Amino acid sequence: MEMRCDGLGRNKIVNSEDSKDRIRNWTMVGHKRERNDARQNGSKVLIHCHAGVSRSATVTIAYLLKHTRMAMADAYKFVKGKRFIISPNFNFMGQLLEFEQDLNQGISPRILYPRLQGIESSV
């Protein structure tokens, strides 16, 4: 569902429930296009879930894994530094680790200076 709110630009609401392989689905569906468009245009994207603790943090970490090649632990720390209350559930943490391995074909992407081009950062 898409809607417009004055001052907020374009919004997309994605209803979703927790389930196995949810991260793969979240990173593959159409809202990926909006995130990439916003990144290329220098816009900002708000990813939020009901409490802003588990799902939104997981989607954000997965995005960082895929688009900056950060290690999962570094992506987690980065997001935690921006929103200290995040706490992805155990299932999501396992999926993030699997997602990282899949992206890097089993090799950890330990990078000392992650590419954060277009991503607000105090790192």
PDB file of N, CA and C in Angstrom, residues 5-95:
ATOM      1  N   CYS A   5       1.827  11.612   2.544  1.00  0.00           N
ATOM      2  CA  CYS A   5       1.596  12.440   3.723  1.00  0.00           C
ATOM      3  C   CYS A   5       2.380  13.725   3.512  1.00  0.00           C
ATOM      4  N   ASP A   6       1.742  14.865   3.710  1.00  0.00           N
ATOM      5  CA  ASP A   6       2.423  16.139   3.512  1.00  0.00           C
ATOM      6  C   ASP A   6       3.709  16.187   4.314  1.00  0.00           C
ATOM      7  N   GLY A   7       4.790  16.554   3.647  1.00  0.00           N
ATOM      8  CA  GLY A   7       6.079  16.698   4.306  1.00  0.00           C
ATOM      9  C   GLY A   7       6.857  15.405   4.460  1.00  0.00           C
ATOM     10  N   LEU A   8       6.237  14.286   4.180  1.00  0.00           N
ATOM     11  CA  LEU A   8       6.926  13.011   4.356  1.00  0.00           C
ATOM     12  C   LEU A   8       7.267  12.327   3.045  1.00  0.00           C
ATOM     13  N   GLY A   9       6.806  12.868   1.929  1.00  0.00           N
ATOM     14  CA  GLY A   9       7.104  12.221   0.655  1.00  0.00           C
ATOM     15  C   GLY A   9       6.290  10.959   0.477  1.00  0.00           C
ATOM     16  N   ARG A  10       6.847  10.007  -0.226  1.00  0.00           N
ATOM     17  CA  ARG A  10       6.137   8.768  -0.526  1.00  0.00           C
ATOM     18  C   ARG A  10       6.315   7.778   0.613  1.00  0.00           C
ATOM     19  N   ASN A  11       5.257   7.104   0.961  1.00  0.00           N
ATOM     20  CA  ASN A  11       5.296   6.109   2.031  1.00  0.00           C
ATOM     21  C   ASN A  11       4.799   4.784   1.499  1.00  0.00           C
ATOM     22  N   LYS A  12       5.356   3.724   2.016  1.00  0.00           N
ATOM     23  CA  LYS A  12       4.900   2.389   1.652  1.00  0.00           C
ATOM     24  C   LYS A  12       4.726   1.600   2.936  1.00  0.00           C
ATOM     25  N   ILE A  13       3.570   1.001   3.087  1.00  0.00           N
ATOM     26  CA  ILE A  13       3.298   0.165   4.255  1.00  0.00           C
ATOM     27  C   ILE A  13       3.305  -1.284   3.789  1.00  0.00           C
ATOM     28  N   VAL A  14       4.124  -2.096   4.436  1.00  0.00           N
ATOM     29  CA  VAL A  14       4.214  -3.514   4.102  1.00  0.00           C
ATOM     30  C   VAL A  14       3.793  -4.294   5.334  1.00  0.00           C
ATOM     31  N   ASN A  15       2.666  -4.972   5.232  1.00  0.00           N
ATOM     32  CA  ASN A  15       2.217  -5.805   6.346  1.00  0.00           C
ATOM     33  C   ASN A  15       2.948  -7.132   6.273  1.00  0.00           C
ATOM     34  N   SER A  16       3.482  -7.548   7.395  1.00  0.00           N
ATOM     35  CA  SER A  16       4.289  -8.756   7.398  1.00  0.00           C
ATOM     36  C   SER A  16       4.235  -9.417   8.762  1.00  0.00           C
ATOM     37  N   GLU A  17       4.407 -10.707   8.766  1.00  0.00           N
ATOM     38  CA  GLU A  17       4.487 -11.454  10.015  1.00  0.00           C
ATOM     39  C   GLU A  17       5.849 -12.124  10.092  1.00  0.00           C
ATOM     40  N   ASP A  18       6.282 -12.421  11.303  1.00  0.00           N
ATOM     41  CA  ASP A  18       7.557 -13.113  11.485  1.00  0.00           C
ATOM     42  C   ASP A  18       7.423 -14.541  10.967  1.00  0.00           C
ATOM     43  N   SER A  19       8.395 -14.979  10.208  1.00  0.00           N
ATOM     44  CA  SER A  19       8.415 -16.370   9.765  1.00  0.00           C
ATOM     45  C   SER A  19       9.814 -16.725   9.288  1.00  0.00           C
ATOM     46  N   LYS A  20      10.008 -18.008   9.075  1.00  0.00           N
ATOM     47  CA  LYS A  20      11.298 -18.489   8.578  1.00  0.00           C
ATOM     48  C   LYS A  20      11.549 -17.895   7.190  1.00  0.00           C
ATOM     49  N   ASP A  21      12.777 -17.542   6.925  1.00  0.00           N
ATOM     50  CA  ASP A  21      13.194 -16.970   5.640  1.00  0.00           C
ATOM     51  C   ASP A  21      12.577 -15.607   5.355  1.00  0.00           C
ATOM     52  N   ARG A  22      12.120 -14.917   6.376  1.00  0.00           N
ATOM     53  CA  ARG A  22      11.520 -13.603   6.185  1.00  0.00           C
ATOM     54  C   ARG A  22      12.526 -12.595   5.628  1.00  0.00           C
ATOM     55  N   ILE A  23      13.767 -12.666   6.043  1.00  0.00           N
ATOM     56  CA  ILE A  23      14.769 -11.699   5.583  1.00  0.00           C
ATOM     57  C   ILE A  23      14.935 -11.779   4.072  1.00  0.00           C
ATOM     58  N   ARG A  24      14.996 -12.975   3.542  1.00  0.00           N
ATOM     59  CA  ARG A  24      15.139 -13.114   2.092  1.00  0.00           C
ATOM     60  C   ARG A  24      13.961 -12.455   1.379  1.00  0.00           C
ATOM     61  N   ASN A  25      12.765 -12.647   1.889  1.00  0.00           N
ATOM     62  CA  ASN A  25      11.584 -12.039   1.282  1.00  0.00           C
ATOM     63  C   ASN A  25      11.640 -10.517   1.381  1.00  0.00           C
ATOM     64  N   TRP A  26      12.007 -10.003   2.540  1.00  0.00           N
ATOM     65  CA  TRP A  26      12.063  -8.550   2.716  1.00  0.00           C
ATOM     66  C   TRP A  26      13.076  -7.901   1.798  1.00  0.00           C
ATOM     67  N   THR A  27      14.188  -8.553   1.544  1.00  0.00           N
ATOM     68  CA  THR A  27      15.231  -7.936   0.726  1.00  0.00           C
ATOM     69  C   THR A  27      14.978  -8.135  -0.763  1.00  0.00           C
ATOM     70  N   MET A  28      14.027  -8.967  -1.123  1.00  0.00           N
ATOM     71  CA  MET A  28      13.775  -9.242  -2.534  1.00  0.00           C
ATOM     72  C   MET A  28      12.556  -8.511  -3.092  1.00  0.00           C
ATOM     73  N   VAL A  29      11.620  -8.083  -2.263  1.00  0.00           N
ATOM     74  CA  VAL A  29      10.356  -7.541  -2.758  1.00  0.00           C
ATOM     75  C   VAL A  29      10.494  -6.110  -3.247  1.00  0.00           C
ATOM     76  N   GLY A  30       9.395  -5.563  -3.785  1.00  0.00           N
ATOM     77  CA  GLY A  30       9.392  -4.272  -4.454  1.00  0.00           C
ATOM     78  C   GLY A  30       9.909  -3.096  -3.660  1.00  0.00           C
ATOM     79  N   HIS A  31       9.765  -3.074  -2.334  1.00  0.00           N
ATOM     80  CA  HIS A  31      10.214  -1.884  -1.602  1.00  0.00           C
ATOM     81  C   HIS A  31      11.725  -1.725  -1.645  1.00  0.00           C
ATOM     82  N   LYS A  32      12.440  -2.729  -2.132  1.00  0.00           N
ATOM     83  CA  LYS A  32      13.882  -2.589  -2.348  1.00  0.00           C
ATOM     84  C   LYS A  32      14.134  -1.444  -3.331  1.00  0.00           C
ATOM     85  N   ARG A  33      13.277  -1.322  -4.344  1.00  0.00           N
ATOM     86  CA  ARG A  33      13.422  -0.267  -5.348  1.00  0.00           C
ATOM     87  C   ARG A  33      13.339   1.117  -4.706  1.00  0.00           C
ATOM     88  N   GLU A  34      12.396   1.318  -3.798  1.00  0.00           N
ATOM     89  CA  GLU A  34      12.250   2.612  -3.136  1.00  0.00           C
ATOM     90  C   GLU A  34      13.490   2.960  -2.319  1.00  0.00           C
ATOM     91  N   ARG A  35      14.042   1.971  -1.609  1.00  0.00           N
ATOM     92  CA  ARG A  35      15.249   2.235  -0.811  1.00  0.00           C
ATOM     93  C   ARG A  35      16.414   2.625  -1.709  1.00  0.00           C
ATOM     94  N   ASN A  36      16.580   1.911  -2.816  1.00  0.00           N
ATOM     95  CA  ASN A  36      17.685   2.221  -3.721  1.00  0.00           C
ATOM     96  C   ASN A  36      17.489   3.569  -4.397  1.00  0.00           C
ATOM     97  N   ASP A  37      16.239   3.889  -4.806  1.00  0.00           N
ATOM     98  CA  ASP A  37      15.958   5.199  -5.399  1.00  0.00           C
ATOM     99  C   ASP A  37      16.285   6.305  -4.416  1.00  0.00           C
ATOM    100  N   ALA A  38      15.872   6.139  -3.172  1.00  0.00           N
ATOM    101  CA  ALA A  38      16.136   7.154  -2.147  1.00  0.00           C
ATOM    102  C   ALA A  38      17.633   7.316  -1.928  1.00  0.00           C
ATOM    103  N   ARG A  39      18.346   6.225  -1.906  1.00  0.00           N
ATOM    104  CA  ARG A  39      19.796   6.275  -1.696  1.00  0.00           C
ATOM    105  C   ARG A  39      20.481   7.020  -2.836  1.00  0.00           C
ATOM    106  N   GLN A  40      20.073   6.736  -4.073  1.00  0.00           N
ATOM    107  CA  GLN A  40      20.675   7.399  -5.228  1.00  0.00           C
ATOM    108  C   GLN A  40      20.333   8.883  -5.273  1.00  0.00           C
ATOM    109  N   ASN A  41      19.144   9.254  -4.790  1.00  0.00           N
ATOM    110  CA  ASN A  41      18.711  10.652  -4.804  1.00  0.00           C
ATOM    111  C   ASN A  41      19.144  11.414  -3.564  1.00  0.00           C
ATOM    112  N   GLY A  42      19.805  10.759  -2.635  1.00  0.00           N
ATOM    113  CA  GLY A  42      20.220  11.416  -1.405  1.00  0.00           C
ATOM    114  C   GLY A  42      19.075  11.628  -0.428  1.00  0.00           C
ATOM    115  N   SER A  43      17.956  10.936  -0.652  1.00  0.00           N
ATOM    116  CA  SER A  43      16.803  11.039   0.244  1.00  0.00           C
ATOM    117  C   SER A  43      16.997  10.113   1.433  1.00  0.00           C
ATOM    118  N   LYS A  44      16.087  10.207   2.370  1.00  0.00           N
ATOM    119  CA  LYS A  44      16.138   9.335   3.545  1.00  0.00           C
ATOM    120  C   LYS A  44      14.978   8.357   3.501  1.00  0.00           C
ATOM    121  N   VAL A  45      15.175   7.223   4.134  1.00  0.00           N
ATOM    122  CA  VAL A  45      14.158   6.182   4.198  1.00  0.00           C
ATOM    123  C   VAL A  45      13.939   5.828   5.655  1.00  0.00           C
ATOM    124  N   LEU A  46      12.683   5.775   6.067  1.00  0.00           N
ATOM    125  CA  LEU A  46      12.338   5.341   7.417  1.00  0.00           C
ATOM    126  C   LEU A  46      11.807   3.920   7.320  1.00  0.00           C
ATOM    127  N   ILE A  47      12.463   3.015   7.996  1.00  0.00           N
ATOM    128  CA  ILE A  47      12.001   1.628   8.065  1.00  0.00           C
ATOM    129  C   ILE A  47      11.555   1.421   9.501  1.00  0.00           C
ATOM    130  N   HIS A  48      10.284   1.080   9.675  1.00  0.00           N
ATOM    131  CA  HIS A  48       9.764   0.970  11.033  1.00  0.00           C
ATOM    132  C   HIS A  48       8.821  -0.210  11.137  1.00  0.00           C
ATOM    133  N   CYS A  49       8.790  -0.812  12.298  1.00  0.00           N
ATOM    134  CA  CYS A  49       7.832  -1.873  12.589  1.00  0.00           C
ATOM    135  C   CYS A  49       6.996  -1.412  13.782  1.00  0.00           C
ATOM    136  N   HIS A  50       6.159  -2.270  14.278  1.00  0.00           N
ATOM    137  CA  HIS A  50       5.237  -1.884  15.349  1.00  0.00           C
ATOM    138  C   HIS A  50       5.959  -1.250  16.532  1.00  0.00           C
ATOM    139  N   ALA A  51       6.996  -1.889  17.027  1.00  0.00           N
ATOM    140  CA  ALA A  51       7.713  -1.366  18.198  1.00  0.00           C
ATOM    141  C   ALA A  51       9.054  -0.731  17.840  1.00  0.00           C
ATOM    142  N   GLY A  52       9.514  -0.920  16.605  1.00  0.00           N
ATOM    143  CA  GLY A  52      10.805  -0.368  16.207  1.00  0.00           C
ATOM    144  C   GLY A  52      11.980  -1.052  16.878  1.00  0.00           C
ATOM    145  N   VAL A  53      11.809  -2.328  17.200  1.00  0.00           N
ATOM    146  CA  VAL A  53      12.832  -3.035  17.966  1.00  0.00           C
ATOM    147  C   VAL A  53      13.424  -4.219  17.194  1.00  0.00           C
ATOM    148  N   SER A  54      12.594  -5.028  16.560  1.00  0.00           N
ATOM    149  CA  SER A  54      13.083  -6.266  15.956  1.00  0.00           C
ATOM    150  C   SER A  54      13.034  -6.259  14.430  1.00  0.00           C
ATOM    151  N   ARG A  55      11.824  -6.184  13.843  1.00  0.00           N
ATOM    152  CA  ARG A  55      11.702  -6.285  12.389  1.00  0.00           C
ATOM    153  C   ARG A  55      12.430  -5.170  11.655  1.00  0.00           C
ATOM    154  N   SER A  56      12.192  -3.926  12.048  1.00  0.00           N
ATOM    155  CA  SER A  56      12.823  -2.808  11.329  1.00  0.00           C
ATOM    156  C   SER A  56      14.339  -2.854  11.472  1.00  0.00           C
ATOM    157  N   ALA A  57      14.821  -3.224  12.640  1.00  0.00           N
ATOM    158  CA  ALA A  57      16.271  -3.345  12.841  1.00  0.00           C
ATOM    159  C   ALA A  57      16.836  -4.446  11.954  1.00  0.00           C
ATOM    160  N   THR A  58      16.118  -5.547  11.844  1.00  0.00           N
ATOM    161  CA  THR A  58      16.570  -6.670  11.033  1.00  0.00           C
ATOM    162  C   THR A  58      16.642  -6.285   9.560  1.00  0.00           C
ATOM    163  N   VAL A  59      15.613  -5.602   9.061  1.00  0.00           N
ATOM    164  CA  VAL A  59      15.604  -5.165   7.663  1.00  0.00           C
ATOM    165  C   VAL A  59      16.755  -4.202   7.400  1.00  0.00           C
ATOM    166  N   THR A  60      16.999  -3.291   8.332  1.00  0.00           N
ATOM    167  CA  THR A  60      18.078  -2.314   8.174  1.00  0.00           C
ATOM    168  C   THR A  60      19.440  -3.001   8.181  1.00  0.00           C
ATOM    169  N   ILE A  61      19.633  -3.938   9.090  1.00  0.00           N
ATOM    170  CA  ILE A  61      20.900  -4.680   9.149  1.00  0.00           C
ATOM    171  C   ILE A  61      21.097  -5.478   7.860  1.00  0.00           C
ATOM    172  N   ALA A  62      20.043  -6.132   7.384  1.00  0.00           N
ATOM    173  CA  ALA A  62      20.138  -6.901   6.138  1.00  0.00           C
ATOM    174  C   ALA A  62      20.502  -5.984   4.969  1.00  0.00           C
ATOM    175  N   TYR A  63      19.922  -4.798   4.937  1.00  0.00           N
ATOM    176  CA  TYR A  63      20.242  -3.829   3.884  1.00  0.00           C
ATOM    177  C   TYR A  63      21.723  -3.461   3.932  1.00  0.00           C
ATOM    178  N   LEU A  64      22.237  -3.198   5.132  1.00  0.00           N
ATOM    179  CA  LEU A  64      23.655  -2.857   5.276  1.00  0.00           C
ATOM    180  C   LEU A  64      24.552  -4.017   4.852  1.00  0.00           C
ATOM    181  N   LEU A  65      24.161  -5.233   5.200  1.00  0.00           N
ATOM    182  CA  LEU A  65      24.940  -6.408   4.790  1.00  0.00           C
ATOM    183  C   LEU A  65      25.046  -6.475   3.270  1.00  0.00           C
ATOM    184  N   LYS A  66      23.913  -6.270   2.625  1.00  0.00           N
ATOM    185  CA  LYS A  66      23.865  -6.435   1.178  1.00  0.00           C
ATOM    186  C   LYS A  66      24.524  -5.275   0.431  1.00  0.00           C
ATOM    187  N   HIS A  67      24.330  -4.048   0.899  1.00  0.00           N
ATOM    188  CA  HIS A  67      24.744  -2.891   0.105  1.00  0.00           C
ATOM    189  C   HIS A  67      26.028  -2.214   0.565  1.00  0.00           C
ATOM    190  N   THR A  68      26.547  -2.570   1.730  1.00  0.00           N
ATOM    191  CA  THR A  68      27.809  -1.962   2.177  1.00  0.00           C
ATOM    192  C   THR A  68      28.886  -3.001   2.414  1.00  0.00           C
ATOM    193  N   ARG A  69      28.496  -4.277   2.379  1.00  0.00           N
ATOM    194  CA  ARG A  69      29.433  -5.388   2.613  1.00  0.00           C
ATOM    195  C   ARG A  69      29.997  -5.377   4.031  1.00  0.00           C
ATOM    196  N   MET A  70      29.282  -4.756   4.961  1.00  0.00           N
ATOM    197  CA  MET A  70      29.697  -4.778   6.365  1.00  0.00           C
ATOM    198  C   MET A  70      29.540  -6.194   6.902  1.00  0.00           C
ATOM    199  N   ALA A  71      30.323  -6.525   7.898  1.00  0.00           N
ATOM    200  CA  ALA A  71      30.131  -7.774   8.631  1.00  0.00           C
ATOM    201  C   ALA A  71      28.858  -7.628   9.464  1.00  0.00           C
ATOM    202  N   MET A  72      28.197  -8.738   9.745  1.00  0.00           N
ATOM    203  CA  MET A  72      26.942  -8.687  10.487  1.00  0.00           C
ATOM    204  C   MET A  72      27.118  -8.003  11.830  1.00  0.00           C
ATOM    205  N   ALA A  73      28.172  -8.322  12.554  1.00  0.00           N
ATOM    206  CA  ALA A  73      28.398  -7.715  13.872  1.00  0.00           C
ATOM    207  C   ALA A  73      28.582  -6.205  13.750  1.00  0.00           C
ATOM    208  N   ASP A  74      29.282  -5.759  12.707  1.00  0.00           N
ATOM    209  CA  ASP A  74      29.488  -4.326  12.505  1.00  0.00           C
ATOM    210  C   ASP A  74      28.186  -3.623  12.131  1.00  0.00           C
ATOM    211  N   ALA A  75      27.385  -4.262  11.274  1.00  0.00           N
ATOM    212  CA  ALA A  75      26.096  -3.686  10.886  1.00  0.00           C
ATOM    213  C   ALA A  75      25.184  -3.583  12.107  1.00  0.00           C
ATOM    214  N   TYR A  76      25.188  -4.625  12.941  1.00  0.00           N
ATOM    215  CA  TYR A  76      24.383  -4.607  14.166  1.00  0.00           C
ATOM    216  C   TYR A  76      24.813  -3.442  15.066  1.00  0.00           C
ATOM    217  N   LYS A  77      26.125  -3.299  15.272  1.00  0.00           N
ATOM    218  CA  LYS A  77      26.628  -2.215  16.127  1.00  0.00           C
ATOM    219  C   LYS A  77      26.292  -0.845  15.549  1.00  0.00           C
ATOM    220  N   PHE A  78      26.370  -0.715  14.236  1.00  0.00           N
ATOM    221  CA  PHE A  78      26.040   0.550  13.580  1.00  0.00           C
ATOM    222  C   PHE A  78      24.589   0.934  13.849  1.00  0.00           C
ATOM    223  N   VAL A  79      23.668  -0.028  13.627  1.00  0.00           N
ATOM    224  CA  VAL A  79      22.242   0.237  13.837  1.00  0.00           C
ATOM    225  C   VAL A  79      21.963   0.470  15.317  1.00  0.00           C
ATOM    226  N   LYS A  80      22.583  -0.325  16.184  1.00  0.00           N
ATOM    227  CA  LYS A  80      22.415  -0.164  17.637  1.00  0.00           C
ATOM    228  C   LYS A  80      22.886   1.225  18.077  1.00  0.00           C
ATOM    229  N   GLY A  81      23.928   1.742  17.435  1.00  0.00           N
ATOM    230  CA  GLY A  81      24.417   3.076  17.749  1.00  0.00           C
ATOM    231  C   GLY A  81      23.441   4.174  17.362  1.00  0.00           C
ATOM    232  N   LYS A  82      22.589   3.895  16.369  1.00  0.00           N
ATOM    233  CA  LYS A  82      21.585   4.863  15.927  1.00  0.00           C
ATOM    234  C   LYS A  82      20.288   4.738  16.720  1.00  0.00           C
ATOM    235  N   ARG A  83      19.959   3.511  17.141  1.00  0.00           N
ATOM    236  CA  ARG A  83      18.721   3.261  17.902  1.00  0.00           C
ATOM    237  C   ARG A  83      19.050   2.195  18.943  1.00  0.00           C
ATOM    238  N   PHE A  84      19.356   2.648  20.139  1.00  0.00           N
ATOM    239  CA  PHE A  84      19.904   1.760  21.171  1.00  0.00           C
ATOM    240  C   PHE A  84      18.952   0.670  21.640  1.00  0.00           C
ATOM    241  N   ILE A  85      17.651   0.797  21.377  1.00  0.00           N
ATOM    242  CA  ILE A  85      16.704  -0.205  21.886  1.00  0.00           C
ATOM    243  C   ILE A  85      16.505  -1.396  20.946  1.00  0.00           C
ATOM    244  N   ILE A  86      17.228  -1.443  19.824  1.00  0.00           N
ATOM    245  CA  ILE A  86      16.993  -2.572  18.909  1.00  0.00           C
ATOM    246  C   ILE A  86      17.331  -3.894  19.588  1.00  0.00           C
ATOM    247  N   SER A  87      16.580  -4.914  19.194  1.00  0.00           N
ATOM    248  CA  SER A  87      16.822  -6.252  19.721  1.00  0.00           C
ATOM    249  C   SER A  87      16.168  -7.271  18.788  1.00  0.00           C
ATOM    250  N   PRO A  88      16.799  -7.532  17.631  1.00  0.00           N
ATOM    251  CA  PRO A  88      16.218  -8.520  16.726  1.00  0.00           C
ATOM    252  C   PRO A  88      16.037  -9.854  17.444  1.00  0.00           C
ATOM    253  N   ASN A  89      14.900 -10.503  17.185  1.00  0.00           N
ATOM    254  CA  ASN A  89      14.649 -11.763  17.881  1.00  0.00           C
ATOM    255  C   ASN A  89      15.650 -12.832  17.439  1.00  0.00           C
ATOM    256  N   PHE A  90      15.701 -13.901  18.204  1.00  0.00           N
ATOM    257  CA  PHE A  90      16.677 -14.972  17.995  1.00  0.00           C
ATOM    258  C   PHE A  90      16.601 -15.538  16.578  1.00  0.00           C
ATOM    259  N   ASN A  91      15.380 -15.760  16.088  1.00  0.00           N
ATOM    260  CA  ASN A  91      15.183 -16.287  14.740  1.00  0.00           C
ATOM    261  C   ASN A  91      15.775 -15.333  13.701  1.00  0.00           C
ATOM    262  N   PHE A  92      15.516 -14.034  13.845  1.00  0.00           N
ATOM    263  CA  PHE A  92      16.046 -13.058  12.896  1.00  0.00           C
ATOM    264  C   PHE A  92      17.567 -12.998  12.945  1.00  0.00           C
ATOM    265  N   MET A  93      18.154 -13.105  14.131  1.00  0.00           N
ATOM    266  CA  MET A  93      19.617 -13.076  14.240  1.00  0.00           C
ATOM    267  C   MET A  93      20.228 -14.259  13.474  1.00  0.00           C
ATOM    268  N   GLY A  94      19.611 -15.425  13.608  1.00  0.00           N
ATOM    269  CA  GLY A  94      20.079 -16.590  12.862  1.00  0.00           C
ATOM    270  C   GLY A  94      19.953 -16.380  11.359  1.00  0.00           C
ATOM    271  N   GLN A  95      18.836 -15.787  10.938  1.00  0.00           N
ATOM    272  CA  GLN A  95      18.639 -15.510   9.517  1.00  0.00           C
ATOM    273  C   GLN A  95      19.650 -14.488   9.006  1.00  0.00           C
TER     274      GLN A  95
END
